[in-house]
Amino acid sequence: MTDTLAGREPAAGLPPIDPWWHSAVIYQIYPRSFADANGDGIGDLRGILQHLDHLEDLGVDAIWLSPIYPSPGDDNGYDISDYEAIDPVLGTLEDFDDLVAALHARGMRLVMDLVVNHTSDEHPWFVESASGPDSPKRDWYWWRPARPGTLAGTSGAEPTNWESFFSGPVWQLDPASGEYYLHLFSAKQPDLNWENPDVRQAVYRMMRWWLDRGIDGFRMDVINLISKDPSLPDGAVPPDGTLGDGFPHYAAGPRIHEFLQEMHREVFAGRDAADLLTVGEMPGATVEQARLFTDPERRELDMVFQFDHVGLDHGPGGKFDVQPLDLVELKASFDRWQRGLADVGWNSLYWNNHDQPRAVSRFGDDGAFRVASATALAAVLHLQRGTPYVYQGEELGMTNARLRTSDDLRDIESLRHYELAVASGQDSERVMDSIRRIGRDNARTPMPWSDEENGGFGSHHPWIDIHPDFAEVNARQQRQDPSSVFAFYRRLIRLRHEERVVAAGRFELLAPGHPQVFAYRRDLDDRRLVVIANLSGEVVAIAGIADVQMSVSAAPFLFGNVGRPADARLDALQAWEARIFLG
C-alpha cells in the first residue's frame, strides 16, 4: 500500500480506482453479538479489537458498526438516547478511539450507523418535547391532536390510520397533553420532525462531531423516511386489514432530496468527500429513485441499500407470509439494478444483514450443501458491479438460528408479530415457523470463534443463544481450511481488489429465463469475467445454453467452489456448483 487509507493499489498497468469504495468490500459488525471481552454476555468494542486479525485476513476494506450509542435496547440499539456517547455496555469513547486507530493502522476504515429518522423516547430531546405543548422542542417531533370528532384514547381517534412497521398504529397517546406522537417503528422510537430546521442542524452538528473523531462515513438507517407529507393523509386499507398503508406518504417524501443535499453541504463540504462513504438504507426505493440519490452530480449519497431482492419471498400477507423464491425473479431483480445504475450512481450488494435471515438458509441449502450453496451465493453476488457487504458470520456460511419457542425470541419485530398473530387466532406453531424462516433473530446469534465454551464468544452465556452448530462452524477451524467458506470469500475479495473488470466492467445477464442457473459476464476493454452457478440441489446440463457456452469459451477457467479440475468438461454443473472464468 502507498498509504494505509489510500486504498489498495490497482493491478499493474491499470488506472487507479476512484473512489476507494468501488473496489472495496465492507464488513458489518453487530457489536452485541460479535465478541464479549468483559464477560457479561454482551459483545463490546474491546471484543472487536481482539478480532481485527480475522477481518484483515479476510481482506475487507472497512467495517460498518451497527449502533453503539446509549440505548434502552427496545430495538437492540436502533432506539438511541444519546448520539454523542457510547453505550456503557459496549465500552467507552476511549475504546472507540482505540478501535478507529487500530483499523486505520491496518488500512481499514470505520463506518458508523446513523439513526436519525427517530430517537429513543428516553432521548433528552424527546423528554423535553413531551414535557408539554409549550415546550420549545415540541415541534422537534410529530405531535397531533385526536382525529376531529373523536375522543383521544378511543379506537380510531389516532390522527391517521397508518400501521407501524412493528404492527399496530403509528400513533401513541400522551395522556398528559391528550395529543399523539408519531412512531413508524416502536412506540419507544418517536419520529423526528425534519421539517424543523433546528432538528436538522442538531443532526448535522452531531455528524460533524463523529467525523472529527476520525470515522470514515455513515450508513444511514431508513433515511428515505425522514421527509413526510406534512398533511399526514390516511393510507389505503387493504381488503383484509384494519389499518392503512402510510408508506406512500412518508417514503421518499416531498423534501427528501432537499434534506440530503443540505446534509451533504452542512456535513461533508470542505472535507475530502472521496475519502468518505455515505450509504442510505431505503426500503421501497426504486431504481429510478436510486439513480437520483446516488448521482454524484447531485451530491446526496454514494449508494443505497434497496430491498427489491430481499422482498421476493414475501407473500400477500407481508414479510412473515414466506413464499418459495423464484430464481428467475431474483435474477431479474439484480439485472434491473445492474442496468439501472450502469451509467450513473452505484449499487450496494448484499445477501445478509442484521435485519435479514441467513442467506444459506433462505436462498441456499443449509443441510448437505451448506458449504457449496454458501460459496455459490457468494460468487454470484460478489462479482457483480457494486460494493459487496459481508455480514458477520456470512463468511463462515452461518445458517439460521434454531429457534424453538417464543421464549427464544429477542427481536421486537418478531415478538410483536407473534403476540398479535396468536391473539388474532393464528396457530402458534405456524406463526413460529414463519419467524424461524424470516425473523431477525436468525442474524443475531453470537459469532462462533472456536469450538470452545460459548463458541469462544466470551466467558459468560451470551444474551441470545449461540448457534448449536458452533463446534462445526467456527472461525478458527475455517481459517485453517483452504476449502472453507472463509477461504472462498477471501479469494473473491482478493479478486475484486486485483481485477479492475470486477469493479468497473459492464454487466450482462446470461440465460435470464433459466430456472436454476445464475450466470453473467463482465467486460472491460479486452478483459472478460464470466460467472456461472447452479443454484439448485440437482445436476444441471448447460451444454444447450448458447450464451453461457459462448461466453465461457472466450475466458479461461479461474476457480470454482466444488474442487473440480480446471480442465473438467463444462457440459453440466454439479449441485450448487459455481465456476469463474477470467481472460
Coordinates of C-alpha atoms in Angstrom, one line a residue:
M1 CA 0.0 0.0 0.0
T2 CA 1.1 3.5 -0.7
D3 CA -0.9 4.8 2.3
T4 CA -2.8 2.9 4.9
L5 CA -6.0 4.7 4.0
A6 CA -5.4 5.5 0.3
G7 CA -6.8 2.1 -0.7
R8 CA -5.1 -0.8 -2.4
E9 CA -3.0 -0.1 -5.4
P10 CA -4.6 -1.3 -8.7
A11 CA -3.1 -4.1 -10.7
A12 CA -0.1 -3.1 -12.8
G13 CA -0.9 -1.1 -15.8
L14 CA -4.4 -0.1 -14.7
P15 CA -5.6 3.4 -13.7
P16 CA -6.4 4.0 -10.0
I17 CA -9.9 3.1 -8.8
D18 CA -11.7 6.2 -7.6
P19 CA -13.4 6.4 -5.2
W20 CA -12.0 3.8 -2.9
W21 CA -15.3 2.0 -2.3
H22 CA -15.7 1.0 -6.0
S23 CA -13.2 -1.8 -5.3
A24 CA -13.9 -2.3 -1.6
V25 CA -15.7 -4.9 0.4
I26 CA -17.4 -3.8 3.7
Y27 CA -18.0 -6.0 6.7
Q28 CA -20.9 -5.3 9.0
I29 CA -20.5 -5.9 12.7
Y30 CA -23.4 -6.3 15.1
P31 CA -21.5 -5.4 18.2
R32 CA -23.7 -7.2 20.8
S33 CA -23.1 -10.5 19.0
F34 CA -19.5 -10.2 17.8
A35 CA -17.2 -10.8 20.8
D36 CA -17.5 -10.3 24.5
A37 CA -14.3 -9.1 26.1
N38 CA -15.5 -8.3 29.6
G39 CA -17.5 -11.5 30.3
D40 CA -21.0 -10.0 30.7
G41 CA -22.6 -12.0 27.9
I42 CA -22.8 -9.0 25.6
G43 CA -20.4 -8.2 22.8
D44 CA -18.4 -5.0 23.1
L45 CA -15.8 -2.7 21.4
R46 CA -12.9 -4.4 23.1
G47 CA -14.2 -7.7 21.7
I48 CA -14.0 -6.3 18.2
L49 CA -10.4 -5.1 18.9
Q50 CA -9.5 -8.6 19.8
H51 CA -10.5 -10.0 16.4
L52 CA -9.1 -7.5 13.9
D53 CA -6.8 -10.2 12.6
H54 CA -9.8 -12.1 11.4
L55 CA -11.0 -9.1 9.4
E56 CA -7.6 -8.3 8.0
D57 CA -7.1 -11.9 7.0
L58 CA -10.4 -11.9 5.2
G59 CA -9.3 -8.8 3.3
V60 CA -12.2 -6.4 3.9
D61 CA -11.6 -2.7 3.5
A62 CA -14.0 -1.2 6.1
I63 CA -16.3 -2.2 8.8
W64 CA -19.8 -0.9 9.5
L65 CA -20.8 -0.9 13.1
S66 CA -24.5 -1.3 14.0
P67 CA -25.4 1.3 16.6
I68 CA -23.1 1.6 19.6
Y69 CA -24.8 4.6 21.2
P70 CA -26.5 4.6 24.6
S71 CA -30.0 3.0 24.2
P72 CA -32.7 1.4 26.3
G73 CA -32.5 -1.5 23.9
D74 CA -36.1 -1.6 22.8
D75 CA -35.0 -2.2 19.2
N76 CA -31.5 -3.5 20.1
G77 CA -29.7 -0.2 19.8
Y78 CA -31.8 1.4 17.0
D79 CA -33.5 3.5 19.7
I80 CA -30.8 6.0 20.6
S81 CA -30.9 8.1 23.8
D82 CA -27.6 9.9 23.3
Y83 CA -26.0 10.5 19.9
E84 CA -22.6 11.6 21.2
A85 CA -21.6 8.8 23.6
I86 CA -21.0 5.0 23.7
D87 CA -23.4 2.7 25.4
P88 CA -21.6 1.7 28.7
V89 CA -22.5 -2.0 28.0
L90 CA -20.4 -1.8 24.8
G91 CA -17.5 0.3 26.1
T92 CA -16.2 3.9 26.2
L93 CA -15.2 6.7 23.9
E94 CA -11.6 5.7 24.6
D95 CA -12.4 2.2 23.4
F96 CA -13.9 3.6 20.3
D97 CA -11.0 5.9 19.6
D98 CA -8.7 2.9 20.0
L99 CA -10.8 0.9 17.6
V100 CA -10.6 3.7 14.9
A101 CA -6.9 4.0 15.3
A102 CA -6.3 0.2 15.2
L103 CA -8.4 -0.1 12.0
H104 CA -6.7 2.8 10.3
A105 CA -3.3 1.3 11.2
R106 CA -4.3 -1.8 9.3
G107 CA -5.6 0.1 6.3
M108 CA -9.3 -0.4 7.1
R109 CA -12.0 2.2 7.6
L110 CA -14.9 2.6 10.0
V111 CA -18.4 3.5 9.1
M112 CA -20.9 4.4 11.8
D113 CA -24.7 3.6 11.8
L114 CA -26.7 6.9 11.7
V115 CA -30.3 6.6 13.0
V116 CA -32.0 9.9 12.6
N117 CA -35.5 9.2 11.4
H118 CA -36.3 8.6 15.1
T119 CA -34.7 8.7 18.5
S120 CA -35.5 6.8 21.7
D121 CA -38.3 8.2 23.8
E122 CA -35.6 8.5 26.5
H123 CA -33.5 10.9 24.5
P124 CA -33.4 14.3 26.2
W125 CA -34.8 15.9 23.0
F126 CA -38.0 13.8 23.3
V127 CA -38.2 14.1 27.1
E128 CA -38.2 17.9 26.7
S129 CA -40.7 17.6 23.7
A130 CA -43.1 15.5 25.7
S131 CA -43.0 17.9 28.7
G132 CA -45.9 19.8 27.3
P133 CA -47.4 21.6 24.3
D134 CA -45.4 24.8 25.2
S135 CA -42.1 23.0 25.2
P136 CA -39.5 24.7 22.9
K137 CA -38.8 21.3 21.5
R138 CA -42.4 20.3 21.0
D139 CA -42.1 20.6 17.2
W140 CA -38.9 18.5 17.1
Y141 CA -41.3 15.5 16.8
W142 CA -44.6 14.9 15.2
W143 CA -47.4 15.7 17.7
R144 CA -51.0 15.8 16.6
P145 CA -54.4 16.0 18.4
A146 CA -57.0 13.3 18.1
R147 CA -58.9 13.0 14.8
P148 CA -61.7 15.6 14.6
G149 CA -64.9 14.4 16.2
T150 CA -63.3 11.7 18.3
L151 CA -62.1 11.4 21.8
A152 CA -58.4 10.9 22.4
G153 CA -57.6 7.4 23.5
T154 CA -60.6 5.8 21.9
S155 CA -60.4 3.4 19.0
G156 CA -60.0 5.2 15.7
A157 CA -59.0 8.5 17.3
E158 CA -55.4 8.3 16.0
P159 CA -54.6 11.3 13.7
T160 CA -54.1 8.9 10.8
N161 CA -54.9 5.3 10.1
W162 CA -51.3 4.2 9.4
E163 CA -49.9 0.9 10.5
S164 CA -46.4 0.7 12.2
F165 CA -43.6 -1.4 10.8
F166 CA -43.8 -3.3 14.1
S167 CA -47.6 -3.8 13.9
G168 CA -50.3 -1.7 15.4
P169 CA -50.9 2.0 14.9
V170 CA -48.1 4.5 14.4
W171 CA -49.6 6.9 16.9
Q172 CA -49.0 6.8 20.7
L173 CA -51.2 8.8 23.0
D174 CA -49.6 11.1 25.6
P175 CA -52.3 11.2 28.4
A176 CA -50.9 14.3 30.0
S177 CA -51.5 16.5 26.9
G178 CA -54.1 14.5 25.1
E179 CA -52.0 14.5 22.0
Y180 CA -50.4 11.7 20.0
Y181 CA -46.8 11.4 18.7
L182 CA -45.8 9.6 15.5
H183 CA -43.6 6.4 15.6
L184 CA -43.2 4.5 12.4
F185 CA -41.5 1.8 14.4
S186 CA -41.8 1.0 18.1
A187 CA -43.7 3.4 20.4
K188 CA -40.3 3.9 22.1
Q189 CA -38.9 5.3 18.8
P190 CA -40.7 8.6 18.2
D191 CA -40.0 10.1 14.7
L192 CA -38.0 13.3 14.5
N193 CA -39.7 16.2 12.6
W194 CA -37.2 17.0 9.8
E195 CA -39.5 19.9 8.7
N196 CA -38.0 21.8 11.7
P197 CA -34.6 23.3 10.7
D198 CA -33.4 23.2 14.3
V199 CA -33.7 19.4 14.2
R200 CA -31.7 19.2 11.0
Q201 CA -28.9 21.4 12.4
A202 CA -28.7 19.4 15.6
V203 CA -28.3 16.2 13.5
Y204 CA -25.6 17.8 11.3
R205 CA -23.6 19.0 14.3
M206 CA -23.7 15.5 15.6
M207 CA -22.5 14.0 12.3
R208 CA -19.6 16.5 12.1
W209 CA -18.6 15.6 15.7
W210 CA -18.2 11.9 14.7
L211 CA -16.3 12.8 11.5
D212 CA -13.9 14.9 13.6
R213 CA -13.3 11.8 15.8
G214 CA -11.9 10.1 12.7
I215 CA -14.7 7.9 11.3
D216 CA -14.9 7.4 7.6
G217 CA -18.6 7.7 6.8
F218 CA -22.2 6.8 7.7
R219 CA -24.7 4.0 6.9
M220 CA -28.0 5.9 7.3
D221 CA -30.9 3.9 8.7
V222 CA -34.2 4.2 6.8
I223 CA -33.0 7.6 5.6
N224 CA -35.7 7.8 2.9
L225 CA -38.4 8.1 5.6
I226 CA -37.2 11.4 7.0
S227 CA -39.5 13.6 4.8
K228 CA -43.2 13.0 5.4
D229 CA -46.1 14.6 3.7
P230 CA -46.9 17.4 6.2
S231 CA -50.7 16.9 5.6
L232 CA -50.4 13.3 7.0
P233 CA -53.2 11.8 4.9
D234 CA -54.8 8.5 5.7
G235 CA -53.5 5.4 3.8
A236 CA -55.4 2.9 1.8
V237 CA -56.7 0.0 3.9
P238 CA -56.1 -3.5 2.4
P239 CA -59.1 -5.7 1.9
D240 CA -58.2 -8.0 4.9
G241 CA -56.7 -5.2 7.1
T242 CA -57.9 -2.7 9.6
L243 CA -55.0 -0.2 9.4
G244 CA -53.9 1.9 6.4
D245 CA -50.7 1.9 4.4
G246 CA -49.0 5.1 5.1
F247 CA -45.9 4.3 3.1
P248 CA -46.7 6.4 0.1
H249 CA -47.0 9.4 2.4
Y250 CA -43.7 9.1 4.3
A251 CA -41.3 7.3 2.0
A252 CA -39.2 9.5 -0.4
G253 CA -41.3 12.4 0.7
P254 CA -41.5 15.8 -0.9
R255 CA -38.3 17.3 0.6
I256 CA -36.1 14.2 0.7
H257 CA -33.7 15.3 -1.9
E258 CA -33.5 18.8 -0.4
F259 CA -32.7 17.4 3.0
L260 CA -30.0 15.0 1.7
Q261 CA -28.4 17.8 -0.4
E262 CA -28.4 20.1 2.6
M263 CA -26.9 17.3 4.7
H264 CA -24.1 17.0 2.2
R265 CA -23.4 20.7 2.2
E266 CA -23.5 21.1 6.0
V267 CA -21.6 17.9 6.9
F268 CA -19.3 16.9 4.1
A269 CA -18.5 20.2 2.3
G270 CA -14.9 21.1 2.9
R271 CA -13.9 17.5 3.7
D272 CA -12.4 15.1 1.2
A273 CA -15.7 13.6 0.1
A274 CA -13.9 10.9 -2.0
D275 CA -12.4 9.6 1.2
L276 CA -15.8 9.2 3.0
L277 CA -18.7 6.8 2.4
T278 CA -22.4 7.6 2.7
V279 CA -24.9 4.7 2.2
G280 CA -28.6 5.1 2.8
E281 CA -30.9 2.3 3.8
M282 CA -34.0 2.9 1.7
P283 CA -36.9 0.4 2.0
G284 CA -39.1 0.6 -1.1
A285 CA -36.6 2.6 -3.2
T286 CA -36.9 2.1 -6.9
V287 CA -34.1 2.1 -9.5
E288 CA -35.3 5.5 -10.7
Q289 CA -35.1 6.9 -7.2
A290 CA -31.7 5.4 -6.6
R291 CA -30.3 7.0 -9.7
L292 CA -31.2 10.4 -8.2
F293 CA -30.0 9.6 -4.7
T294 CA -26.6 8.3 -5.9
D295 CA -25.9 10.5 -8.9
P296 CA -22.5 12.2 -7.9
E297 CA -23.5 15.4 -9.5
R298 CA -26.5 15.8 -7.1
R299 CA -24.3 15.4 -4.0
E300 CA -26.7 13.3 -1.9
L301 CA -25.4 9.7 -1.2
D302 CA -22.8 7.4 -2.6
M303 CA -25.1 4.3 -2.7
V304 CA -28.3 2.9 -1.2
F305 CA -29.4 -0.3 0.3
Q306 CA -32.5 -1.3 -1.7
F307 CA -34.9 -4.1 -0.7
D308 CA -36.1 -5.4 -4.0
H309 CA -34.4 -8.8 -4.0
V310 CA -35.0 -9.5 -0.3
G311 CA -38.7 -8.9 -0.7
L312 CA -39.2 -11.5 -3.4
D313 CA -40.1 -14.3 -0.9
H314 CA -42.7 -12.1 0.9
G315 CA -46.3 -13.1 0.2
P316 CA -49.5 -11.2 0.1
G317 CA -49.6 -11.3 3.9
G318 CA -46.3 -9.4 4.2
K319 CA -42.9 -10.4 5.4
F320 CA -44.0 -13.3 7.6
D321 CA -46.0 -14.8 4.8
V322 CA -42.9 -16.6 3.4
Q323 CA -43.1 -17.9 -0.1
P324 CA -40.8 -20.0 -2.2
L325 CA -38.2 -18.0 -4.1
D326 CA -38.3 -17.8 -7.9
L327 CA -34.7 -17.7 -9.2
V328 CA -35.8 -16.1 -12.5
E329 CA -37.4 -13.2 -10.5
L330 CA -34.2 -12.9 -8.3
K331 CA -32.0 -12.7 -11.4
A332 CA -34.4 -10.1 -13.0
S333 CA -34.1 -8.0 -9.8
F334 CA -30.3 -8.0 -9.8
D335 CA -30.3 -7.3 -13.6
R336 CA -32.7 -4.4 -13.2
W337 CA -30.4 -2.7 -10.7
Q338 CA -27.2 -3.5 -12.6
R339 CA -28.6 -2.0 -15.8
G340 CA -30.4 0.8 -14.0
L341 CA -27.2 2.1 -12.2
A342 CA -24.8 1.2 -15.0
D343 CA -24.3 4.8 -16.2
V344 CA -25.0 6.8 -13.1
G345 CA -24.9 6.0 -9.4
W346 CA -23.7 2.9 -7.7
N347 CA -25.0 -0.4 -6.3
S348 CA -24.7 -2.0 -2.9
L349 CA -24.6 -5.8 -3.0
Y350 CA -25.8 -7.8 0.0
W351 CA -27.4 -11.1 1.0
N352 CA -27.3 -10.7 4.8
N353 CA -27.5 -8.0 7.4
H354 CA -28.9 -7.6 11.0
D355 CA -32.4 -7.4 9.6
Q356 CA -32.4 -10.4 7.3
P357 CA -32.3 -14.2 7.9
R358 CA -29.1 -16.1 6.9
A359 CA -28.8 -16.3 3.1
V360 CA -27.7 -20.0 3.2
S361 CA -31.0 -20.9 4.9
R362 CA -33.1 -18.5 2.8
F363 CA -31.7 -18.8 -0.7
G364 CA -29.4 -21.8 -0.4
D365 CA -29.4 -25.3 1.3
D366 CA -28.4 -25.3 4.9
G367 CA -28.1 -29.0 5.1
A368 CA -26.0 -31.3 2.9
F369 CA -25.0 -28.4 0.6
R370 CA -24.3 -25.7 3.2
V371 CA -20.7 -25.1 2.1
A372 CA -21.4 -25.4 -1.7
S373 CA -24.5 -23.2 -1.5
A374 CA -22.8 -20.5 0.7
T375 CA -20.0 -20.2 -1.8
A376 CA -22.2 -20.3 -4.9
L377 CA -24.3 -17.5 -3.4
A378 CA -21.1 -15.6 -2.6
A379 CA -19.8 -15.9 -6.2
V380 CA -22.9 -14.6 -7.9
L381 CA -23.2 -11.6 -5.6
H382 CA -19.6 -10.5 -5.1
L383 CA -18.6 -10.3 -8.7
Q384 CA -21.4 -8.0 -9.8
R385 CA -20.8 -4.3 -10.2
G386 CA -21.2 -2.6 -6.9
T387 CA -19.8 -2.7 -3.3
P388 CA -20.4 -6.0 -1.6
Y389 CA -21.3 -6.1 2.1
V390 CA -20.4 -9.1 4.3
Y391 CA -22.4 -9.6 7.5
Q392 CA -20.6 -11.2 10.4
G393 CA -20.7 -15.0 10.1
E394 CA -21.7 -14.9 6.4
E395 CA -18.0 -15.6 5.6
L396 CA -18.4 -18.8 7.6
G397 CA -21.6 -20.0 6.0
M398 CA -23.7 -19.5 9.1
T399 CA -27.3 -20.7 9.0
N400 CA -30.5 -19.6 10.6
A401 CA -30.8 -19.9 14.4
R402 CA -32.5 -22.9 15.9
L403 CA -35.5 -21.0 17.4
R404 CA -37.6 -23.4 19.4
T405 CA -40.4 -21.4 21.1
S406 CA -41.3 -17.7 21.5
D407 CA -39.1 -17.8 24.7
D408 CA -36.1 -17.8 22.4
L409 CA -37.1 -14.6 20.7
R410 CA -35.3 -11.3 21.4
D411 CA -36.3 -9.1 18.5
I412 CA -39.2 -6.7 19.0
E413 CA -40.5 -7.2 15.5
S414 CA -40.8 -10.9 15.9
L415 CA -42.2 -10.6 19.4
R416 CA -44.9 -8.1 18.4
H417 CA -45.8 -10.2 15.3
Y418 CA -46.1 -13.4 17.4
E419 CA -48.2 -11.7 20.1
L420 CA -50.6 -10.1 17.7
A421 CA -50.8 -13.1 15.3
V422 CA -51.6 -15.6 18.1
A423 CA -54.1 -13.2 19.7
S424 CA -55.9 -13.0 16.3
G425 CA -56.4 -16.8 16.3
Q426 CA -53.5 -18.0 14.2
D427 CA -51.9 -21.3 15.2
S428 CA -48.8 -20.5 17.4
E429 CA -46.6 -23.2 15.8
R430 CA -47.3 -21.9 12.3
V431 CA -46.5 -18.4 13.5
M432 CA -43.2 -19.6 15.0
D433 CA -42.4 -21.5 11.8
S434 CA -42.6 -18.2 9.8
I435 CA -40.4 -16.5 12.3
R436 CA -37.9 -19.3 12.2
R437 CA -37.6 -18.7 8.4
I438 CA -37.6 -14.9 8.2
G439 CA -37.2 -13.4 11.7
R440 CA -34.3 -11.0 12.5
D441 CA -33.0 -13.1 15.5
N442 CA -31.6 -15.5 12.9
A443 CA -28.9 -13.0 12.1
R444 CA -28.1 -12.0 15.7
T445 CA -26.8 -15.2 17.2
P446 CA -23.2 -14.8 18.5
M447 CA -20.2 -15.1 16.2
P448 CA -18.7 -18.5 16.6
W449 CA -14.9 -18.1 17.0
S450 CA -14.0 -21.6 18.1
D451 CA -15.3 -24.9 19.4
E452 CA -14.7 -23.8 23.0
E453 CA -17.4 -23.0 25.5
N454 CA -19.9 -20.4 24.2
G455 CA -18.1 -20.7 20.8
G456 CA -15.3 -18.5 22.0
F457 CA -17.7 -15.5 22.1
G458 CA -17.0 -14.9 25.8
S459 CA -16.8 -16.4 29.3
H460 CA -20.5 -15.8 30.1
H461 CA -23.6 -17.3 28.5
P462 CA -24.5 -14.8 25.7
W463 CA -27.5 -12.5 25.7
I464 CA -29.0 -14.7 22.9
D465 CA -28.2 -18.4 22.5
I466 CA -25.2 -19.2 20.3
H467 CA -26.0 -21.4 17.3
P468 CA -25.7 -25.1 18.3
D469 CA -23.5 -25.8 15.3
F470 CA -20.6 -23.7 16.6
A471 CA -18.4 -26.7 17.1
E472 CA -18.5 -27.5 13.3
V473 CA -19.0 -23.9 12.0
N474 CA -16.4 -21.5 13.6
A475 CA -13.8 -19.1 12.5
R476 CA -10.8 -20.9 14.0
Q477 CA -11.5 -24.1 12.0
Q478 CA -12.3 -22.3 8.8
R479 CA -9.3 -20.0 8.8
Q480 CA -7.1 -23.1 8.7
D481 CA -9.0 -24.9 6.0
P482 CA -8.2 -23.9 2.3
S483 CA -11.5 -25.4 1.2
S484 CA -13.7 -23.5 3.7
V485 CA -16.3 -20.9 3.1
F486 CA -14.0 -18.3 4.6
A487 CA -11.2 -19.2 2.2
F488 CA -13.6 -18.8 -0.7
Y489 CA -14.8 -15.4 0.5
R490 CA -11.1 -14.3 0.9
R491 CA -10.4 -15.3 -2.7
L492 CA -13.4 -13.4 -4.0
I493 CA -12.4 -10.3 -2.1
R494 CA -8.8 -10.6 -3.4
L495 CA -10.1 -10.9 -7.0
R496 CA -12.1 -7.7 -6.6
H497 CA -9.0 -5.9 -5.4
E498 CA -6.8 -7.2 -8.1
E499 CA -9.0 -7.1 -11.2
R500 CA -10.4 -3.8 -12.5
V501 CA -13.0 -5.6 -14.5
V502 CA -14.8 -6.6 -11.2
A503 CA -15.1 -3.0 -10.1
A504 CA -15.7 -1.3 -13.4
G505 CA -16.7 -3.9 -16.0
R506 CA -20.1 -3.8 -17.9
F507 CA -22.6 -6.3 -16.7
E508 CA -24.6 -8.7 -18.9
L509 CA -27.0 -11.3 -17.5
L510 CA -26.9 -14.6 -19.3
A511 CA -29.7 -17.2 -19.6
P512 CA -32.2 -14.9 -17.8
G513 CA -35.0 -17.4 -18.1
H514 CA -33.2 -20.4 -16.8
P515 CA -34.8 -21.6 -13.5
Q516 CA -31.6 -23.0 -11.9
V517 CA -28.6 -21.3 -13.5
F518 CA -27.4 -17.8 -12.5
A519 CA -24.8 -16.6 -15.0
Y520 CA -23.4 -13.3 -16.2
R521 CA -20.4 -11.8 -17.8
R522 CA -18.4 -8.6 -17.0
D523 CA -16.4 -6.8 -19.7
L524 CA -13.9 -4.0 -19.6
D525 CA -11.7 -3.2 -22.6
D526 CA -10.3 -6.6 -23.6
R527 CA -10.8 -8.2 -20.2
R528 CA -13.7 -10.6 -19.6
L529 CA -15.0 -12.2 -16.4
V530 CA -17.7 -14.9 -16.5
V531 CA -19.6 -16.3 -13.5
I532 CA -21.8 -19.3 -13.8
A533 CA -23.6 -21.0 -10.9
N534 CA -26.1 -23.7 -10.4
L535 CA -28.3 -22.5 -7.6
S536 CA -30.1 -25.8 -7.1
G537 CA -29.5 -29.2 -5.5
E538 CA -29.6 -31.0 -8.8
V539 CA -27.1 -31.6 -11.6
V540 CA -27.9 -29.1 -14.4
A541 CA -26.9 -29.6 -18.0
I542 CA -25.6 -26.4 -19.6
A543 CA -24.5 -27.7 -23.0
G544 CA -27.5 -26.2 -24.6
I545 CA -27.3 -22.7 -23.1
A546 CA -25.8 -20.9 -26.0
D547 CA -24.9 -17.5 -24.5
V548 CA -23.2 -19.2 -21.5
Q549 CA -21.2 -21.5 -23.7
M550 CA -20.1 -18.7 -25.9
S551 CA -19.1 -16.5 -23.0
V552 CA -17.0 -19.1 -21.2
S553 CA -15.3 -20.2 -24.4
A554 CA -13.6 -16.8 -24.5
A555 CA -12.3 -16.9 -21.0
P556 CA -10.1 -19.5 -19.2
F557 CA -11.3 -21.1 -16.1
L558 CA -10.1 -19.4 -13.0
F559 CA -11.5 -21.2 -9.9
G560 CA -14.7 -22.8 -8.6
N561 CA -16.3 -23.9 -5.4
V562 CA -16.5 -27.7 -5.6
G563 CA -13.0 -28.8 -6.3
R564 CA -13.3 -29.9 -9.9
P565 CA -10.2 -29.9 -12.0
A566 CA -9.7 -26.9 -14.3
D567 CA -9.9 -29.0 -17.4
A568 CA -13.1 -30.7 -16.5
R569 CA -15.6 -30.6 -19.3
L570 CA -18.2 -27.9 -18.9
D571 CA -21.3 -29.8 -20.0
A572 CA -23.0 -29.8 -16.7
L573 CA -22.9 -28.2 -13.3
Q574 CA -23.0 -30.2 -10.1
A575 CA -25.4 -29.2 -7.3
W576 CA -24.6 -25.7 -6.1
E577 CA -21.5 -25.5 -8.3
A578 CA -20.1 -22.1 -9.2
R579 CA -17.4 -21.5 -11.8
I580 CA -15.5 -18.3 -12.5
F581 CA -13.7 -17.6 -15.8
L582 CA -11.3 -14.7 -16.5
G583 CA -9.4 -13.8 -19.6

